[in-house]
Coordinates of C-alpha atoms and ligand atoms in Angstrom, one line a residue:
X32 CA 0.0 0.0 0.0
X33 CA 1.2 3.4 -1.2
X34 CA 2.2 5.7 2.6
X35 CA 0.0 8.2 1.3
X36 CA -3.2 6.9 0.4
X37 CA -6.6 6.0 1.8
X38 CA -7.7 2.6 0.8
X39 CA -11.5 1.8 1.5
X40 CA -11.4 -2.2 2.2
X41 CA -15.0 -4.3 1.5
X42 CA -17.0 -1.2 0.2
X43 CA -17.4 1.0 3.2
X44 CA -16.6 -1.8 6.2
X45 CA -12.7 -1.3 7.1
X46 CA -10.5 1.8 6.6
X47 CA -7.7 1.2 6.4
X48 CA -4.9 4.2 7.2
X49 CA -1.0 4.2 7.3
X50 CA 0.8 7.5 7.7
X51 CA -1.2 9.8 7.2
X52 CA -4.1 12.1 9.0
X53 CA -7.7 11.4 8.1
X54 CA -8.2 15.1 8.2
X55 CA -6.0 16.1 5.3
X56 CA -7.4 13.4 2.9
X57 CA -10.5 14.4 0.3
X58 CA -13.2 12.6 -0.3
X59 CA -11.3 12.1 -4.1
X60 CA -8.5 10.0 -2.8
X61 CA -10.8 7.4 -0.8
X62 CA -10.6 4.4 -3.5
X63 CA -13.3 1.5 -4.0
X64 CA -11.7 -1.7 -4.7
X65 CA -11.6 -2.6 -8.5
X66 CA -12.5 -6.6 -9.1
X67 CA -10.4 -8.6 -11.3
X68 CA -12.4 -11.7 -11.8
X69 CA -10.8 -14.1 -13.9
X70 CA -12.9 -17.3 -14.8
X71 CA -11.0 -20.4 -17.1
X72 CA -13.2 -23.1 -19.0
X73 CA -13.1 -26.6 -17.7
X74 CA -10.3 -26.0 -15.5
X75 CA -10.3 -28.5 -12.7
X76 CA -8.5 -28.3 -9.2
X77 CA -6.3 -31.6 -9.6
X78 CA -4.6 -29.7 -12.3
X79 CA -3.8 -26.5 -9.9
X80 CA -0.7 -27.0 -7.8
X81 CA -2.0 -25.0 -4.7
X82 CA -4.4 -28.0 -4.9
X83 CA -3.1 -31.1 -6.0
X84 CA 0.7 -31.5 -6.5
X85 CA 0.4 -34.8 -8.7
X86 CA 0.5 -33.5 -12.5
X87 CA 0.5 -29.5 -12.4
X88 CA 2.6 -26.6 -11.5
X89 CA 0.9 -23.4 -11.3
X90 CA 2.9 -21.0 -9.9
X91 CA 0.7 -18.1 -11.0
X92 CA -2.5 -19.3 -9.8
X93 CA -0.9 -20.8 -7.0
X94 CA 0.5 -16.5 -6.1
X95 CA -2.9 -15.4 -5.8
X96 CA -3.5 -18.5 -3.3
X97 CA -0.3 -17.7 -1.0
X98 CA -0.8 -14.1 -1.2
X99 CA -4.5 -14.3 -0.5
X100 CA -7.0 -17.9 0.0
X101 CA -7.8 -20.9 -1.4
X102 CA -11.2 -22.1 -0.8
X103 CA -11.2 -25.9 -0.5
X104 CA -14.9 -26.3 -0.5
X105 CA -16.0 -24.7 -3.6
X106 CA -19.0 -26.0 -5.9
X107 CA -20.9 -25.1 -8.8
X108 CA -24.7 -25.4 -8.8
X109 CA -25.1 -26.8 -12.6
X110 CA -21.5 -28.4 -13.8
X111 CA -21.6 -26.6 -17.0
X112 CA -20.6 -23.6 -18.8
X113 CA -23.4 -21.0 -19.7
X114 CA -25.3 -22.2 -16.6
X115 CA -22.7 -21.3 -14.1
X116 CA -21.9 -18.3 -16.0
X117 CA -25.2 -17.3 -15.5
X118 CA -25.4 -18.4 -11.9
X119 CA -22.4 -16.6 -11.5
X120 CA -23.6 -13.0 -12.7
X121 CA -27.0 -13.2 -10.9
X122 CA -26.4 -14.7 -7.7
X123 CA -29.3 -17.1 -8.5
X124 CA -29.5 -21.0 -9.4
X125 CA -30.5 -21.7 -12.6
X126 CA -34.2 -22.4 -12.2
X127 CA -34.0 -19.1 -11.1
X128 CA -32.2 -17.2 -13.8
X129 CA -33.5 -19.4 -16.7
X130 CA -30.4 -20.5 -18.2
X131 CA -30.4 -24.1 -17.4
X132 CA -28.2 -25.4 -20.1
X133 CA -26.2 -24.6 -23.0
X134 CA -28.1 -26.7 -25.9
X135 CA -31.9 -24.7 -25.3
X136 CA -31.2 -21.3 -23.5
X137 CA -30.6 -18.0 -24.5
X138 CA -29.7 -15.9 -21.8
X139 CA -32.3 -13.0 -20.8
X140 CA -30.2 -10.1 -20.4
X141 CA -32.9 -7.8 -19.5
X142 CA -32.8 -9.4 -15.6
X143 CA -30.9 -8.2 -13.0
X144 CA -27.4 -8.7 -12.8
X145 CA -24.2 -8.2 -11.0
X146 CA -22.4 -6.1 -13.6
X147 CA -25.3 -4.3 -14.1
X148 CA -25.7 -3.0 -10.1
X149 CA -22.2 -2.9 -10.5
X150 CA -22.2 -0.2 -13.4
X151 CA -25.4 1.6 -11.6
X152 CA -23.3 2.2 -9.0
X153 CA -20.7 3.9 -11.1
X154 CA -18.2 1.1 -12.0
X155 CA -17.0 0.8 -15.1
X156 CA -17.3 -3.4 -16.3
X157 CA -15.9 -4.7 -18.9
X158 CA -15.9 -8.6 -20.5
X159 CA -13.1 -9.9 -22.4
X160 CA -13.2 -13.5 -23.8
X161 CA -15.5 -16.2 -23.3
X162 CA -19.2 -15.4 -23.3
X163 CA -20.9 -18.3 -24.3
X164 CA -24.6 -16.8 -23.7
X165 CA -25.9 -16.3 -27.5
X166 CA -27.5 -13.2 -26.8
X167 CA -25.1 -9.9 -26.5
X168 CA -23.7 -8.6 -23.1
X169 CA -26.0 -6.1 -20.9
X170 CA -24.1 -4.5 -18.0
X171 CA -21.0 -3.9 -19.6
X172 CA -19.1 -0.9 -20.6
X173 CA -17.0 -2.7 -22.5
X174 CA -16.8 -5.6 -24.0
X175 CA -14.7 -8.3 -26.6
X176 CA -16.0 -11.6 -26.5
X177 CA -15.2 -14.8 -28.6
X178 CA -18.5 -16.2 -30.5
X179 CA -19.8 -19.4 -29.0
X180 CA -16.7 -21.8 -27.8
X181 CA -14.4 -19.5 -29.4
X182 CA -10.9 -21.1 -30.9
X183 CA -7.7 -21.4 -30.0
X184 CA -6.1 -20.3 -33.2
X185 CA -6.4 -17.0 -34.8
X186 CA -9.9 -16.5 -33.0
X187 CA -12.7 -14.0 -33.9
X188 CA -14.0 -11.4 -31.7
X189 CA -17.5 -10.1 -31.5
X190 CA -16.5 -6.3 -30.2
X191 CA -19.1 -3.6 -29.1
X192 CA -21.0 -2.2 -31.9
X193 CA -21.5 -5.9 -32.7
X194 CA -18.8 -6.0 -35.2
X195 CA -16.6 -9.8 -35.7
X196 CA -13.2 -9.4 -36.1
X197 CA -10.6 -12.1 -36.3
X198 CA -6.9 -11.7 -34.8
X199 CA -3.8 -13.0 -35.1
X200 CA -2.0 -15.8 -32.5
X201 CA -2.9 -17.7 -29.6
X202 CA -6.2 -16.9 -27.7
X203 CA -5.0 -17.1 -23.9
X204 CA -2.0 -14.2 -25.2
X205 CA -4.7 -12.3 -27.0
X206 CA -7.5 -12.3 -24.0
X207 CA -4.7 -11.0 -21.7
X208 CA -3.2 -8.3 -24.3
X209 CA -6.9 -7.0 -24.5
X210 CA -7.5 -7.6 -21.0
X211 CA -3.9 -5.5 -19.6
X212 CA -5.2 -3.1 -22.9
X213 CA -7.8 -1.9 -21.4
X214 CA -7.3 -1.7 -18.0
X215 CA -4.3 0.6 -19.3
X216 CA -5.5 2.5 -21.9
X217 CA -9.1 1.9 -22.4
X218 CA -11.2 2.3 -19.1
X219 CA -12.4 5.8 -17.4
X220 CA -9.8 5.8 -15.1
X221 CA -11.7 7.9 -12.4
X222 CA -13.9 5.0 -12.0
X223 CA -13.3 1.7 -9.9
X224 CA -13.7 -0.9 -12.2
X225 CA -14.9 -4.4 -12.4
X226 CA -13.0 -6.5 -15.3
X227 CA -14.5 -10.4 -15.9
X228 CA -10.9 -11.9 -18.1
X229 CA -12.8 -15.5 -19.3
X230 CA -10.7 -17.5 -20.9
X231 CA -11.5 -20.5 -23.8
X232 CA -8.7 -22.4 -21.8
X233 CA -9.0 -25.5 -20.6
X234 CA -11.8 -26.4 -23.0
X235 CA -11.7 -29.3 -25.2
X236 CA -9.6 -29.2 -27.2
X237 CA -6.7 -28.6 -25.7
X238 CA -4.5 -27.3 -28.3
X239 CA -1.4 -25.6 -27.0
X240 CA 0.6 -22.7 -28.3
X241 CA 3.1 -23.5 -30.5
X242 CA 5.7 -22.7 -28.0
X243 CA 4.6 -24.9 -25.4
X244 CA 4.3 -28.2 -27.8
X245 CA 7.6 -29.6 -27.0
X246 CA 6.5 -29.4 -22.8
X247 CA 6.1 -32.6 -20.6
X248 CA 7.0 -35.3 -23.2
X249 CA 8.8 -37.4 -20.9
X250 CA 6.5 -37.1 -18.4
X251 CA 4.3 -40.5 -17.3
X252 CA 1.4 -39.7 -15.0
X253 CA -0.4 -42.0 -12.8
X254 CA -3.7 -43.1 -13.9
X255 CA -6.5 -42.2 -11.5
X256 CA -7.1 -45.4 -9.2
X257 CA -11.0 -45.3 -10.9
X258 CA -9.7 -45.0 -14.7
X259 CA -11.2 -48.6 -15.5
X260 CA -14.4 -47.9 -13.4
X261 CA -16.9 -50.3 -14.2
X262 CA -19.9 -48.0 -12.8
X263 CA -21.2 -51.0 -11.2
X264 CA -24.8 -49.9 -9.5
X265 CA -24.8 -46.3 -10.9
X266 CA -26.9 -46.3 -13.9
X267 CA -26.4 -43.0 -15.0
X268 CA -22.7 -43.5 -14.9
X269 CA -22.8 -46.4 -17.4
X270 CA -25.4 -44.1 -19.7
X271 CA -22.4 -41.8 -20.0
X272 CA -20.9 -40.6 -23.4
X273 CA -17.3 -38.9 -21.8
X274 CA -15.3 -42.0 -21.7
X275 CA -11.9 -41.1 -22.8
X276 CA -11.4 -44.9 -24.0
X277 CA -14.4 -44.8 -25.9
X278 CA -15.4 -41.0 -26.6
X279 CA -12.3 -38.9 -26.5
X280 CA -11.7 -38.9 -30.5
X281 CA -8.3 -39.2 -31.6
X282 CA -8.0 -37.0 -34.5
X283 CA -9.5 -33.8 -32.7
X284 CA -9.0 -34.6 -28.8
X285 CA -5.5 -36.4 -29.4
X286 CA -4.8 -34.3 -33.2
X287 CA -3.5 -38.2 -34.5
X288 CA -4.5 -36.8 -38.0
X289 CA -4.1 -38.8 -41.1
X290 CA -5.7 -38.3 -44.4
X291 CA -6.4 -41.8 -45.0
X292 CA -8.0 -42.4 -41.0
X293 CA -11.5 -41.3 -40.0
X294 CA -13.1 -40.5 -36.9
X295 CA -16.3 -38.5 -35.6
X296 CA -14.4 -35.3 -35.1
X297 CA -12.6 -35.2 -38.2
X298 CA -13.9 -32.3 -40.1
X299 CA -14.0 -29.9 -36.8
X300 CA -10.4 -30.7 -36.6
X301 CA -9.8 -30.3 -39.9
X302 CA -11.9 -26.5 -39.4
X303 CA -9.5 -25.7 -36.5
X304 CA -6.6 -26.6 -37.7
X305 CA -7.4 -24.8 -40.9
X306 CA -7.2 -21.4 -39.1
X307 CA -3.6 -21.4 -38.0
X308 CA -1.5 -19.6 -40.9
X309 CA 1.4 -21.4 -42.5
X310 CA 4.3 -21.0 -39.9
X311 CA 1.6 -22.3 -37.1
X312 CA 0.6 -25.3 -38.9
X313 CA 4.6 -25.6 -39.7
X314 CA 5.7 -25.4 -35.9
X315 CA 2.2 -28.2 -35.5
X316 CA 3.3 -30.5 -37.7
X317 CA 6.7 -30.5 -37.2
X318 CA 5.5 -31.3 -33.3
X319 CA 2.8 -33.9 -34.1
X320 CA 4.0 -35.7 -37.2
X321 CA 6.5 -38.2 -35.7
X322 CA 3.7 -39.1 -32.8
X323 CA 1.1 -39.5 -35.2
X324 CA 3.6 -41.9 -37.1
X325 CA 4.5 -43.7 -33.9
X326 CA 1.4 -44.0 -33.2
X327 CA -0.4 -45.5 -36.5
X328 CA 2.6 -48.0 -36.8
X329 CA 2.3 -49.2 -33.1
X330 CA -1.3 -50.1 -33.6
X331 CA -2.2 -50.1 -30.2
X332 CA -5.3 -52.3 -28.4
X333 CA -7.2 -52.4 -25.3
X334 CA -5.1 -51.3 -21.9
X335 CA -2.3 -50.2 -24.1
X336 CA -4.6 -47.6 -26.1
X337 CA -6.7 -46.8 -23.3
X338 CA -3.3 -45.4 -21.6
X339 CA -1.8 -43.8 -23.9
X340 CA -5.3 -42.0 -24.8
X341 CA -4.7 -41.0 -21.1
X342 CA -1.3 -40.0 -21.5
X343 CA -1.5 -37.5 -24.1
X344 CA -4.8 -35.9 -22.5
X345 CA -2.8 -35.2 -19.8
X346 CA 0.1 -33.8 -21.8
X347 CA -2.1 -31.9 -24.0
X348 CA -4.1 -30.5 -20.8
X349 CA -1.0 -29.5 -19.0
X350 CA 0.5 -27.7 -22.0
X351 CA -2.0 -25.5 -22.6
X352 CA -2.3 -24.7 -18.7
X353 CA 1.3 -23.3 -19.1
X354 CA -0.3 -20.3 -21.2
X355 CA -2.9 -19.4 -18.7
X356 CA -0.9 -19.9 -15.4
X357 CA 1.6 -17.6 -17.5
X358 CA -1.3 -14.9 -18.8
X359 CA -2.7 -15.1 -15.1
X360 CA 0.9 -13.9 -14.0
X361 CA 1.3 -11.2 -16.6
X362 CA -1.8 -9.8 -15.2
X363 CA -0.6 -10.1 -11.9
X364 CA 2.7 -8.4 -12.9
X365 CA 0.1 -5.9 -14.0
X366 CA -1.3 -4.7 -11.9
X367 CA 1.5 -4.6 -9.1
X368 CA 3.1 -2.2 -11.8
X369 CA 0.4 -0.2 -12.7
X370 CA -0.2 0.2 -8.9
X371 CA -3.6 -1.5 -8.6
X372 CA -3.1 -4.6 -6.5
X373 CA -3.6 -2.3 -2.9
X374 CA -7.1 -2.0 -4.0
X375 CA -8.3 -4.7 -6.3
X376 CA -10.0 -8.0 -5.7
X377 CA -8.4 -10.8 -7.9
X378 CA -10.6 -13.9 -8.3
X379 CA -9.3 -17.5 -10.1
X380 CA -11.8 -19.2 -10.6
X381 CA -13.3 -22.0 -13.1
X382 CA -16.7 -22.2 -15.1
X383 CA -16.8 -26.3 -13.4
X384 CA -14.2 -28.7 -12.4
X385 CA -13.2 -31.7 -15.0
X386 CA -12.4 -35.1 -15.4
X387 CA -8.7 -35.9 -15.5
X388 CA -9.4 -39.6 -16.1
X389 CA -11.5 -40.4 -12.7
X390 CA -13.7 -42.7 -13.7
X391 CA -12.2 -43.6 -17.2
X392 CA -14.1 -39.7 -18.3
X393 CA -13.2 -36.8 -19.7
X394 CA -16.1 -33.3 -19.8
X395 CA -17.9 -32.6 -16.5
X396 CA -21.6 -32.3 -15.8
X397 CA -21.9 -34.6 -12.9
X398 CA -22.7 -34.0 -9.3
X399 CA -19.5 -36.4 -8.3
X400 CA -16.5 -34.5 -6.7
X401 CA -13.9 -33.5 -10.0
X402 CA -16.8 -31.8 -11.6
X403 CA -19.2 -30.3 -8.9
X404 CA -15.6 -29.1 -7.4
X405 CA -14.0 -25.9 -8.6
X406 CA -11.2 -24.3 -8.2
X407 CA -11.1 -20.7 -6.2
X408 CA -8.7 -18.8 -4.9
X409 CA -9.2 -14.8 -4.4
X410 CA -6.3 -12.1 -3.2
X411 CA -8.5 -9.1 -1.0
X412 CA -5.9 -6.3 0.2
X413 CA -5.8 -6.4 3.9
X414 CA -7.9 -9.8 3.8
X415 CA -7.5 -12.6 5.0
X416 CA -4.4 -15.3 4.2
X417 CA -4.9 -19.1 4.0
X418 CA -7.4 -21.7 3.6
X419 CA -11.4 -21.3 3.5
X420 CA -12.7 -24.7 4.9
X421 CA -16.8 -23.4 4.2
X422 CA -19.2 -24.3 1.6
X423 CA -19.2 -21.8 -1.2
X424 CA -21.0 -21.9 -4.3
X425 CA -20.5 -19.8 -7.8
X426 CA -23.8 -18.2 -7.0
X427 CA -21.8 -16.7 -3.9
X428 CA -19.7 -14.4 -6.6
X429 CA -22.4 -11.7 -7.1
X430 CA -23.4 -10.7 -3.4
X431 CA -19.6 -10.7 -2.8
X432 CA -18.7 -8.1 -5.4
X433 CA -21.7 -6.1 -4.5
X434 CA -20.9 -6.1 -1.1
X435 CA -17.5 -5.1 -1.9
X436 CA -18.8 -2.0 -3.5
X437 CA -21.2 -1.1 -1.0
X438 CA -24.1 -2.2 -3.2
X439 CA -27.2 -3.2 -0.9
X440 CA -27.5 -7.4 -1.6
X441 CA -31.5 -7.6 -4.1
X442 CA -33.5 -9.7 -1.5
X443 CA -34.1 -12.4 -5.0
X444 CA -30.3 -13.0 -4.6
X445 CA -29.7 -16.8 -3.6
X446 CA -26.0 -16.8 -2.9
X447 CA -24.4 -15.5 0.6
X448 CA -21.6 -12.5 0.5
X449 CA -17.6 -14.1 1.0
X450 CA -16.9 -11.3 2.2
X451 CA -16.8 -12.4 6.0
X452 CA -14.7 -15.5 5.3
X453 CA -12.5 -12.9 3.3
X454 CA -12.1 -11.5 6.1
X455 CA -11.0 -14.1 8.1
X456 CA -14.7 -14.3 10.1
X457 CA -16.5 -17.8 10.8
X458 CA -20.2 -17.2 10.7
X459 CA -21.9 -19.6 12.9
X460 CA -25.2 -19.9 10.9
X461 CA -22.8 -20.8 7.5
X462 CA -24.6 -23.5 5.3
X463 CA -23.5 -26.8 6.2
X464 CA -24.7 -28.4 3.0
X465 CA -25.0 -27.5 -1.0
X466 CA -27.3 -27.7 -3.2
X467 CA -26.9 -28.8 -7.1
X468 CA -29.5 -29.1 -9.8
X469 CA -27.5 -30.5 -13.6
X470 CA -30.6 -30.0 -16.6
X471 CA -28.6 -31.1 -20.1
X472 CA -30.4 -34.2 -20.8
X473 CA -30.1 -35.3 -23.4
X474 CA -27.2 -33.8 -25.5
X475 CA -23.6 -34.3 -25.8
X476 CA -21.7 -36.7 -23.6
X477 CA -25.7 -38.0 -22.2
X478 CA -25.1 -37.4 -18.7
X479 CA -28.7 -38.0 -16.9
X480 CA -30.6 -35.1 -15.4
X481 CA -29.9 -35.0 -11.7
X482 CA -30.1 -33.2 -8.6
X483 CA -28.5 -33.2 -5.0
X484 CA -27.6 -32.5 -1.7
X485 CA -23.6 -32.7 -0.5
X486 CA -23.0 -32.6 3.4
X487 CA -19.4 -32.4 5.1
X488 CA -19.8 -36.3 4.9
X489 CA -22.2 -37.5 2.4
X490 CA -23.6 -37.1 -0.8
X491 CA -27.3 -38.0 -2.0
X492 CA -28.3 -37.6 -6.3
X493 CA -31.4 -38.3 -8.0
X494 CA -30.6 -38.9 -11.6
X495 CA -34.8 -38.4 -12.9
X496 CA -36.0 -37.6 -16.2
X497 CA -36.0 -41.1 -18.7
X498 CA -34.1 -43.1 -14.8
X499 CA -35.3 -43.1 -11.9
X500 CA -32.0 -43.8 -9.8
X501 CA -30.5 -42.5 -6.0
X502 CA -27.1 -43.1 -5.3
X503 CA -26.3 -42.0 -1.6
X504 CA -21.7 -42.3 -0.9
X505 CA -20.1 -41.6 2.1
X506 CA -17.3 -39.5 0.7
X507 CA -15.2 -40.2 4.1
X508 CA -15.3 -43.9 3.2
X509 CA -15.0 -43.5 -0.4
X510 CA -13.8 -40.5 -1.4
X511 CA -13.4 -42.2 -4.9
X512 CA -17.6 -42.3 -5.2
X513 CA -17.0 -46.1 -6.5
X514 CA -19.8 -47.8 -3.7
X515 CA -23.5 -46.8 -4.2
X516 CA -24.6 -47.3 -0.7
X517 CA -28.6 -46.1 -1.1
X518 CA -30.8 -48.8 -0.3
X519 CA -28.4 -50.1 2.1
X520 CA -30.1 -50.9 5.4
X521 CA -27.6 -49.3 7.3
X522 CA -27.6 -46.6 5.9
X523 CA -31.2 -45.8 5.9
X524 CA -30.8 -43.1 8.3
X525 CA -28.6 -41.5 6.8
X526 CA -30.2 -41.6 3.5
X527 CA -33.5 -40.5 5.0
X528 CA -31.6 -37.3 6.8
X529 CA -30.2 -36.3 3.6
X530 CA -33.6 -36.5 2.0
X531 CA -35.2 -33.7 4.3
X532 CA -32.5 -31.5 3.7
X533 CA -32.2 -32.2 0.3
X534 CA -36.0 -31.3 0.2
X535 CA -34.8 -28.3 2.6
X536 CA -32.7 -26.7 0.1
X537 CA -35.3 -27.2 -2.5
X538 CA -37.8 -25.4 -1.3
X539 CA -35.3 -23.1 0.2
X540 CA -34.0 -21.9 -3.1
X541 CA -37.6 -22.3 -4.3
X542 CA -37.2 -25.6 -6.9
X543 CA -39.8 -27.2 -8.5
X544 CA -38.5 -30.2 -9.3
X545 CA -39.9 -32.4 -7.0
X546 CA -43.4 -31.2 -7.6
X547 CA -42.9 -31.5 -11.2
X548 CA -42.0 -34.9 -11.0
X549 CA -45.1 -36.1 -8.7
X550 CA -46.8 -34.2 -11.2
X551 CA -45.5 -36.8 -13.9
X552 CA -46.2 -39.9 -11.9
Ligands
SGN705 C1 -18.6 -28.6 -26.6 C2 -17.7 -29.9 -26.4 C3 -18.2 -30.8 -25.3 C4 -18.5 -30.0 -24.0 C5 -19.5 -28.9 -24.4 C6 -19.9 -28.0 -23.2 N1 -17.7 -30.6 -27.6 O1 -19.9 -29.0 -27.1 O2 -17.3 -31.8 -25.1 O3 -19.1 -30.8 -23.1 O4 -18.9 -28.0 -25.3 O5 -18.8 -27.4 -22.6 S1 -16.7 -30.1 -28.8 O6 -16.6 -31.2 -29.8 O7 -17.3 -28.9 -29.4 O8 -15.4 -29.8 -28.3 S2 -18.9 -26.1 -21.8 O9 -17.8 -26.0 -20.9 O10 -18.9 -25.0 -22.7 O11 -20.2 -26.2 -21.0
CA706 CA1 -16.7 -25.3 -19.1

């Protein structure tokens, strides 16, 4: 913190003063926090080192957790992107906002949202990146978004006046150029600011930047203890269509491209690769042309091909996380130079956790632990330092960064303020339990509408819709979620307590699932 400045900490809560007298300072040179929230696709907390020291090294992300928190309980509502995006800007769950999955919704930006209270109250917002909501941005000062999914290579822009225009060189670089761009040059500068950075990154399919091809090569990983799962008594878990042995598609997951091979994917890869310009597609080729030979003349089967699908998911994964964990730190570098880290929030956070192989699966969508999880860690000058053990959910962003600018909480908003755990309080009356609703049925990868209730302890899903399957796991006992214990007598109990707080939450948060459903019987 600069000697002679007045920082206002959480809104209008904490001043905080070094040496100077409150007397001599204007009303000009108090200064609202500015929010930084950077959000990553599919990026999943086994591959964050801060987390899980097996495969990654982050040291970027990981700065923001040692100079700030790591929350180590932190869940999505709806494992999936335009849902949680949506939960994340109103504060509500998706039955709530009306964006319950990416195939049928178009998001209603006419409602109440965060940026939008945000900007009323004289912030300037801005949105660089990933989107993903088909209709345009409302709220937003500013904005430069990728259409749809976006692209790794040579991406297009949709830019303000609704104009697409298509840049040169790797996505991740480009979001942060724009991103440190306008924080620089581009915003009103006498105005805090609230800037969401939402990178493509770690979507499928992980294509790195040239650069980084060469990285982890010689690297073997351990395979997840549940890669050859055999989903015995989960229904919905054999329904699945993520399966990296029989799903992941290895000429546009695992870019084995041949002319003469065919697979599913083959044209979309054929699409992306098409965009890179000559010296790309040179640097590419000259990386994946000896593996794809290897590959084709080792003919591999069964175990052998399952593993090495593994292999190079994971080495594919991990090279493109090098680009964002370095892009986070050039923003971080940032805004220490530019003299903005005394009074800005910076939030890492993912649109859902991901499958690194846990069950034999790549994608998301289920309620089980790697996707339900997500990665957050948040840096609050003058907060607190260290781990958050509590229950927080993505629909806890909004109330926070109101609350931050001293924006009175809409009564319709579902999710709780951080900002007490940020501060290193521990409300007594802090949910003990989360609640999670997943809609996409069916669609890609045909994971089974479900909803649930997750304790400290236990974990109880309904998959509903075409099924009509519980599964109840004692996460102490199996942290793996490998043993379907509902319908075991001994754990009827338990099963039944979970039920009424299931049903708790649900009428809580005001969900009419379960009356739809006796409707249907
Ligand atoms: C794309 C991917 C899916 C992924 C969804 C949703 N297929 O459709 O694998 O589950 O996005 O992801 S792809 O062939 O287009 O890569 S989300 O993160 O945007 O919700
Ligand atoms: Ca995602």
């Amino acid at each position: 913190m600069k000697n002679n400045e007045l920082v206002l900490f959480a809104g209008v809560v904490t001043i905080s003063v070094t040496s100077c007298n409150l007397k001599e300072k204007s009303k000009e040179q108090i200064k609202p926090m500015n929010i930084v929230y950077i959000m990553t696709d599919d990026h999943t907390a086994q591959m964050m080192s801060c987390y899980d020291k097996r495969y990654a090294y982050t040291p970027n992300l990981d700065r923001i957790a040692r100079d700030g928190v790591k929350f180590t309980n932190s869940f999505v509502t709806n494992s999936l992107s335009g849902p949680s995006r949506v939960c994340m800007i109103t504060g509500k769950f998706s039955h709530k906002n009306g964006f319950t999955d990416n195939t049928n919704c178009v998001f209603d930006g006419s409602q109440q949202t965060m940026p939008k209270l945000l900007q009323k109250a004289g912030y300037q917002t801005a949105i660089i990146g990933k989107w993903h909501l088909e209709s345009l941005p409302t709220g937003f000062d500013y904005w430069k978004i990728v259409p749809g999914q976006g692209n790794y290579y040579n991406p297009d822009f949709i830019t303000l006046n609704n104009d697409t225009i298509r840049k040169h060189g790797y996505l991740t670089n480009l979001i942060t150029d724009m991103s440190l761009d306008w924080m620089e040059n581009k915003r009103d500068s006498s105005k805090p600011f609230c800037l969401f950075i939402h990178h493509k990154a770690q979507h499928r399919n992980w294509m790195a930047d040239t650069c980084n091809l060469a990285l982890y090569e010689d690297k073997e990983f351990p395979l997840p203890v549940s890669y050859y799962d055999d989903y015995e008594g989960r229904l919905a878990a054999v329904a699945q269509e993520m399966s990296i042995i029989k799903d992941m598609d290895l000429i546009y997951d695992l870019k084995m491209y041949r002319k003469d091979k065919n697979s599913r994917l083959k044209s979309t890869y054929e699409g992306i690769y098409g965009r890179m310009d000559s010296a790309q597609k040179a640097a590419w080729d000259a990386f994946y042309d000896p593996i794809i030979e290897d590959f084709y003349k080792k003919n591999l089967q069964g175990k052998k091909l399952a593993e090495w699908k593994f292999q190079r998911y994971m080495r594919d994964y991990l090279k493109t996380l090098k680009s964002l964990d370095d892009n986070v730190g050039r923003v971080l570098d940032y805004l220490d130079a530019a003299g903005l880290s005394e009074n800005t929030l910076v939030v890492y956070t993912s649109d859902q956790g991901f499958y690194m192989g846990e069950h034999g699966w790549f994608d998301k969508r289920f309620m089980y632990e790697e996707s339900f999880h997500t990665p957050l860690v948040m840096r609050l000058p003058g907060g607190k330092k260290g781990e958050i053990v509590q229950f927080v959910q993505n629909i806890d962003y909004a109330p926070t960064f109101l609350e931050l600018a001293g924006v009175p909480v809409p009564e319709d908003i579902q999710g709780e303020s951080l900002l007490p755990l940020l501060r290193g309080e521990t409300p007594a009356d802090w949910r003990k339990s989360i609640y999670y609703h997943y809609y996409e049925y069916p669609a890609e990868h045909m994971v089974k509408r479900h909803y649930g209730v997750r304790t400290d302890r236990y974990k109880l899903i309904h998959f509903y819709n075409d099924i009509d399957e519980w599964e109840l796991y004692d996460l102490q006992e199996d942290p793996q979620e490998m043993h379907n214990l509902y319908g075991k007598p001994e754990y009827k109990e338990v099963a039944r307590e979970l039920l009424e707080e299931l049903q708790r939450l649900q009428k809580q948060y005001d969900d009419p699932i379960e009356a739809e459903l006796v409707e249907k019987k």
